[in-house]
Amino acid sequence: MQASFNHVRLSHVLTIAPQNLINIDDELDTRYQGDIKKLSQIKKNVGLQYRYEADQETTASDLGEYGANILFNELNIDKNSLDAIIVCTQTPDFFMPPTACYLHGKLGLSEKTLAFDINQSCSGYVYGLYTIYSMIENGSCKRILFICGDTWSKFHNPLNTPNLGGDGVSITLIEYSEKEHKSYFDLGSDGKGLKYLFMPFGAFRNTNLKAMKEPEILNKNIKEKQVYMNGLEIFNFATRKEPLAFSQLLQYANYDQDKLDFVFFHQANKGILEIITNRLKIDYNKVPLSINKYANLGAASIPATLCDTINSYEFPLQKTLKIVLGGFGAGLSWANALMTLDTDFICKKVQIYQKEKK
């Protein structure tokens, strides 16, 4: 589906990573069992080098709370001005209530502030923005806080090497704009591909793996709270669907691709991004990579790459920027958005979570 909006804008974006920084070179004798060739291939083809991991006590909501308080205290955003707090995460503190409600209380927000979660994965940042843009455009809200991200390290299956996932959470403020601020969205899904990337166990369905007709999964010892991915199928999906969806978005917006300043893709895999970029014939200088610094942050990988590229807090934008955000992954789902960053847009470099001492 496609949609456009006229009076909504991104005003602030932050990303918070946990303290534990891991260099995959240090995992040569453990995760990679001394196989230097395999480690080198992973670094070259997938693009991994570093990732951040949360400890067992730190959750996505902790990172989100930390970032929200930077927004309130350092960037002087009045928390009482928020009409809603929305959280997109697949690593919630609880099955019930929503993480947004938990954070609503932790942050001391007004009882008039709406709170709910969005359960979406790698395309979740753009799905969340679409939901928020819709709420603001219809006049019911003026300012919404969007917290998006996960602690993926808690899901990792040790039999899946390498560990593609990193931990991190983004904090985004979206606001009503009096002047026209045109943006365009193109989103879609294909639930028939669910079995290629999902978590079979841990919820309330008693999953029959043999009935799924997915031979690859039977070779994995998947346990509760572990993710299964058919890498080849996801690779093919991403490199086929994202170029098409990206082109459809620009056609819908009637916008010239060469006029784009940046394209921020979901950081799934360096090889996937290179193929997508080549097929679309985008200038490589306009497609930043951050997977080497943070690994795959799932839904937070797009805003993390934005923060890694644009530090407008210390270096204000000299001109407006036209950008595309492109997400794709579990669901299977995809979502792309074309929007403008104004010169007063605030984006800080990726911040490291400072855990309170008890």
XYZ file of C-alpha atoms in Angstrom:
358
model
C 0.000 0.000 0.000
C 1.025 3.583 -0.581
C 0.334 6.787 1.318
C 1.509 10.385 1.408
C 1.480 13.007 4.153
C 1.729 16.789 4.056
C 2.282 18.152 7.553
C 4.449 15.726 9.554
C 8.202 15.728 10.099
C 11.026 13.952 11.908
C 12.451 16.423 14.417
C 14.834 14.400 16.652
C 16.550 10.999 16.360
C 18.807 9.301 18.929
C 20.193 5.773 19.128
C 21.396 4.056 22.299
C 23.743 1.049 22.323
C 24.575 -0.982 25.457
C 28.029 -0.857 27.029
C 29.455 -4.258 26.097
C 31.386 -3.847 22.818
C 32.462 -7.095 21.131
C 35.088 -7.396 18.401
C 34.470 -10.594 16.450
C 38.238 -11.074 16.117
C 38.156 -11.928 19.818
C 35.714 -14.782 19.061
C 38.087 -16.645 16.745
C 38.779 -19.440 19.249
C 35.236 -19.629 20.612
C 32.420 -18.938 18.153
C 34.578 -19.582 15.056
C 36.521 -22.500 16.571
C 39.851 -21.233 15.263
C 38.700 -21.070 11.626
C 40.478 -17.931 10.398
C 39.176 -18.404 6.848
C 35.539 -18.439 8.001
C 36.078 -15.378 10.185
C 37.675 -13.499 7.273
C 34.789 -14.403 4.955
C 32.254 -13.170 7.492
C 34.050 -9.847 7.824
C 34.362 -9.438 4.056
C 30.974 -10.702 2.844
C 28.608 -9.968 5.733
C 30.434 -6.873 6.916
C 30.632 -7.753 10.605
C 33.367 -6.429 12.863
C 31.799 -5.083 16.055
C 28.524 -5.413 17.901
C 27.129 -4.227 21.213
C 25.477 -6.642 23.619
C 23.318 -5.906 26.635
C 23.875 -7.807 29.854
C 21.180 -10.149 31.120
C 19.561 -7.468 33.279
C 19.377 -4.750 30.612
C 16.318 -4.685 28.357
C 15.249 -2.680 25.330
C 13.086 -0.529 27.598
C 16.145 0.403 29.685
C 17.915 1.672 26.569
C 14.752 3.456 25.480
C 14.285 5.107 28.880
C 17.903 6.283 28.854
C 17.499 7.835 25.401
C 14.140 9.420 26.218
C 15.682 11.144 29.238
C 18.419 12.584 27.011
C 15.626 13.966 24.841
C 13.829 15.476 27.826
C 16.782 16.724 29.877
C 19.503 17.576 27.363
C 17.449 18.494 24.303
C 14.759 20.266 26.342
C 11.695 18.421 25.061
C 8.756 18.823 27.442
C 7.514 15.310 28.159
C 4.090 16.723 29.011
C 3.769 17.823 25.372
C 3.673 14.218 24.130
C 0.363 12.959 22.780
C 1.578 9.365 22.522
C 4.474 7.016 23.200
C 4.738 4.099 20.778
C 7.237 1.250 21.085
C 8.265 -1.155 18.337
C 10.109 -4.117 19.841
C 10.201 -7.890 19.701
C 12.119 -8.159 22.965
C 9.563 -6.738 25.421
C 9.938 -6.729 29.189
C 6.626 -8.548 29.515
C 4.065 -10.268 27.303
C 1.613 -8.014 29.127
C 1.376 -5.029 29.438
C 2.878 -3.384 26.330
C 6.402 -2.010 26.755
C 5.026 1.435 25.894
C 2.818 1.303 28.999
C 5.767 0.216 31.123
C 7.858 3.107 29.795
C 4.920 5.487 30.209
C 5.145 4.886 33.946
C 8.953 4.855 34.131
C 9.147 8.202 32.307
C 6.360 9.782 34.324
C 4.243 10.742 31.329
C 0.829 12.357 31.512
C -2.268 10.175 31.807
C -3.439 11.853 28.607
C -0.477 10.340 26.722
C -1.540 7.337 24.633
C 0.723 4.245 24.898
C 0.857 1.099 22.759
C 3.286 -1.302 21.051
C 3.880 -2.340 17.455
C 5.063 -5.919 16.974
C 7.222 -5.705 13.857
C 10.767 -6.687 13.021
C 13.312 -5.353 10.509
C 10.828 -3.105 8.687
C 9.401 -1.916 12.002
C 10.967 1.539 12.008
C 9.232 2.567 8.795
C 6.015 0.754 9.758
C 6.065 2.708 13.007
C 6.659 5.999 11.233
C 3.752 5.282 8.880
C 1.455 4.660 11.864
C 2.625 7.829 13.607
C 2.442 9.990 10.489
C -1.140 8.811 10.032
C -2.058 9.743 13.616
C -0.565 13.213 13.308
C -1.894 13.915 9.814
C -5.470 13.164 10.884
C -5.215 15.882 13.518
C -5.528 13.762 16.665
C -1.878 14.198 17.729
C 0.809 16.865 17.442
C 3.894 15.216 18.944
C 4.682 11.507 19.348
C 7.660 9.724 20.902
C 8.681 6.565 19.016
C 11.019 4.057 20.662
C 12.218 1.251 18.421
C 14.689 -1.574 18.909
C 15.661 -4.799 20.591
C 18.188 -6.764 22.565
C 18.651 -9.416 19.890
C 21.554 -11.109 21.677
C 19.030 -12.763 23.991
C 17.555 -14.623 20.979
C 20.718 -15.970 19.376
C 20.969 -19.638 18.434
C 24.582 -20.738 19.132
C 24.431 -23.100 16.121
C 23.948 -20.135 13.799
C 27.375 -18.685 13.074
C 27.943 -15.777 12.799
C 25.854 -13.841 15.284
C 24.427 -11.187 12.954
C 22.383 -9.394 15.581
C 23.430 -6.521 17.784
C 21.557 -4.723 20.537
C 20.344 -1.137 20.286
C 17.300 1.117 20.534
C 16.344 4.320 18.712
C 14.372 7.254 20.101
C 12.564 9.390 17.530
C 10.386 12.457 17.977
C 7.822 13.063 15.241
C 5.882 16.336 15.101
C 3.177 18.226 13.266
C 4.562 20.751 10.762
C 2.616 23.898 9.945
C 4.413 24.326 6.664
C 3.985 21.676 3.976
C 6.344 18.785 4.583
C 5.628 16.177 1.933
C 6.512 12.537 2.603
C 5.666 9.284 0.846
C 5.403 5.687 2.047
C 5.253 2.320 0.282
C 4.680 -0.749 2.487
C 3.872 -4.400 1.904
C 3.950 -7.923 3.302
C 3.988 -11.564 2.245
C 2.952 -13.822 5.121
C 3.564 -16.931 3.026
C 7.259 -16.432 3.674
C 6.902 -16.458 7.467
C 8.708 -19.794 7.869
C 11.951 -18.406 6.449
C 12.551 -16.064 9.385
C 10.711 -16.569 12.651
C 10.855 -17.783 16.237
C 9.074 -21.160 16.345
C 8.821 -21.515 20.111
C 8.161 -19.337 23.123
C 4.627 -18.089 22.473
C 1.319 -19.988 22.472
C 1.343 -22.007 19.244
C 2.556 -25.593 19.500
C 4.683 -25.488 16.339
C 4.923 -28.638 14.215
C 8.218 -28.104 12.403
C 7.768 -31.089 10.062
C 4.426 -29.757 8.839
C 6.040 -26.478 7.804
C 7.834 -28.137 4.869
C 11.004 -26.220 5.583
C 13.775 -28.893 5.516
C 16.494 -26.492 6.685
C 14.822 -25.958 10.037
C 14.985 -29.643 10.923
C 18.783 -29.473 10.908
C 18.804 -26.809 13.600
C 18.331 -27.456 17.273
C 15.938 -24.550 17.729
C 14.941 -23.901 21.315
C 12.620 -21.440 23.028
C 13.501 -17.785 22.351
C 15.808 -18.654 19.450
C 15.377 -17.387 15.902
C 15.417 -19.561 12.793
C 16.445 -18.040 9.472
C 16.811 -19.618 6.054
C 19.633 -17.362 4.929
C 19.356 -18.113 1.217
C 15.608 -17.472 1.078
C 15.946 -14.201 2.987
C 18.844 -13.143 0.766
C 16.758 -13.811 -2.335
C 13.710 -12.059 -0.872
C 15.637 -8.926 0.092
C 17.574 -8.564 -3.165
C 14.427 -9.156 -5.223
C 11.774 -7.242 -3.307
C 13.609 -4.183 -1.975
C 14.778 -2.825 -5.366
C 11.236 -3.186 -6.695
C 9.646 -1.534 -3.643
C 12.206 1.278 -3.686
C 11.470 2.004 -7.354
C 7.726 1.900 -6.726
C 8.102 4.466 -3.956
C 10.003 6.942 -6.144
C 7.559 6.406 -8.998
C 4.647 7.086 -6.633
C 6.357 10.247 -5.361
C 7.396 11.252 -8.891
C 10.869 11.901 -7.531
C 14.211 11.698 -9.338
C 16.501 9.159 -7.661
C 19.605 11.196 -8.515
C 18.341 14.053 -6.340
C 18.435 11.945 -3.166
C 21.045 12.895 -0.576
C 21.049 9.594 1.335
C 19.411 6.175 1.315
C 19.319 4.490 4.718
C 18.703 0.772 4.244
C 18.125 -1.803 6.950
C 21.585 -3.184 7.753
C 20.816 -6.833 7.081
C 24.056 -7.851 5.467
C 26.773 -6.033 3.497
C 26.375 -8.369 0.510
C 22.619 -7.801 0.359
C 23.043 -4.024 0.466
C 25.685 -4.069 -2.261
C 23.390 -6.042 -4.577
C 20.413 -3.767 -3.890
C 22.553 -0.673 -4.445
C 23.954 -2.061 -7.700
C 20.552 -3.072 -9.051
C 19.157 0.378 -8.326
C 22.309 2.093 -9.643
C 22.548 4.305 -6.571
C 25.770 6.174 -5.865
C 27.557 4.167 -3.137
C 28.440 7.390 -1.342
C 24.718 7.905 -0.714
C 24.207 4.491 0.951
C 25.908 4.499 4.370
C 26.829 1.212 6.075
C 26.873 0.687 9.824
C 26.705 -3.107 10.116
C 30.477 -3.188 10.671
C 30.048 -1.038 13.805
C 26.806 -2.308 15.320
C 25.907 -5.570 13.489
C 22.259 -6.018 12.472
C 20.122 -3.993 14.882
C 16.845 -5.149 13.360
C 14.278 -2.347 13.296
C 16.753 0.051 14.923
C 19.377 -0.384 12.194
C 17.922 2.393 10.002
C 17.931 5.113 12.691
C 21.318 3.873 13.979
C 22.779 4.333 10.503
C 21.158 7.761 10.320
C 22.758 8.736 13.646
C 26.093 7.272 12.587
C 26.004 9.388 9.412
C 24.386 12.662 10.459
C 25.426 14.315 13.717
C 23.421 17.505 13.328
C 23.555 18.196 17.071
C 27.243 19.144 16.841
C 27.305 19.901 13.105
C 23.996 21.525 12.078
C 22.647 20.740 8.624
C 23.595 23.370 6.055
C 20.693 22.447 3.783
C 17.581 20.295 3.787
C 18.228 16.647 2.962
C 16.082 14.319 0.874
C 16.348 10.769 2.186
C 14.809 7.342 1.704
C 14.445 4.850 4.550
C 14.214 1.220 3.424
C 13.381 -1.724 5.680
C 12.784 -5.409 4.878
C 12.748 -8.676 6.789
C 10.633 -10.953 8.974
C 6.970 -11.215 8.183
C 7.954 -11.232 5.406
C 7.551 -7.478 5.208
C 9.033 -4.391 3.588
C 8.571 -0.647 3.981
C 10.117 2.400 2.309
C 9.663 6.113 2.940
C 10.792 9.286 1.158
C 11.057 12.345 3.382
C 12.891 15.609 4.033
C 15.148 16.494 6.954
C 14.967 20.216 7.738
C 17.980 22.273 8.782
C 16.667 22.307 12.376
C 16.603 18.497 12.473
C 18.431 17.167 15.555
C 20.364 13.898 15.384
C 23.082 12.917 17.844
C 25.863 10.407 17.254
C 25.131 6.946 18.692
C 25.158 7.124 22.493
C 26.406 4.406 24.865
C 24.098 3.406 27.680
C 25.417 4.267 31.112
C 23.893 1.813 33.554
C 22.983 3.189 36.944
C 24.969 1.737 39.818
C 22.870 0.205 42.548
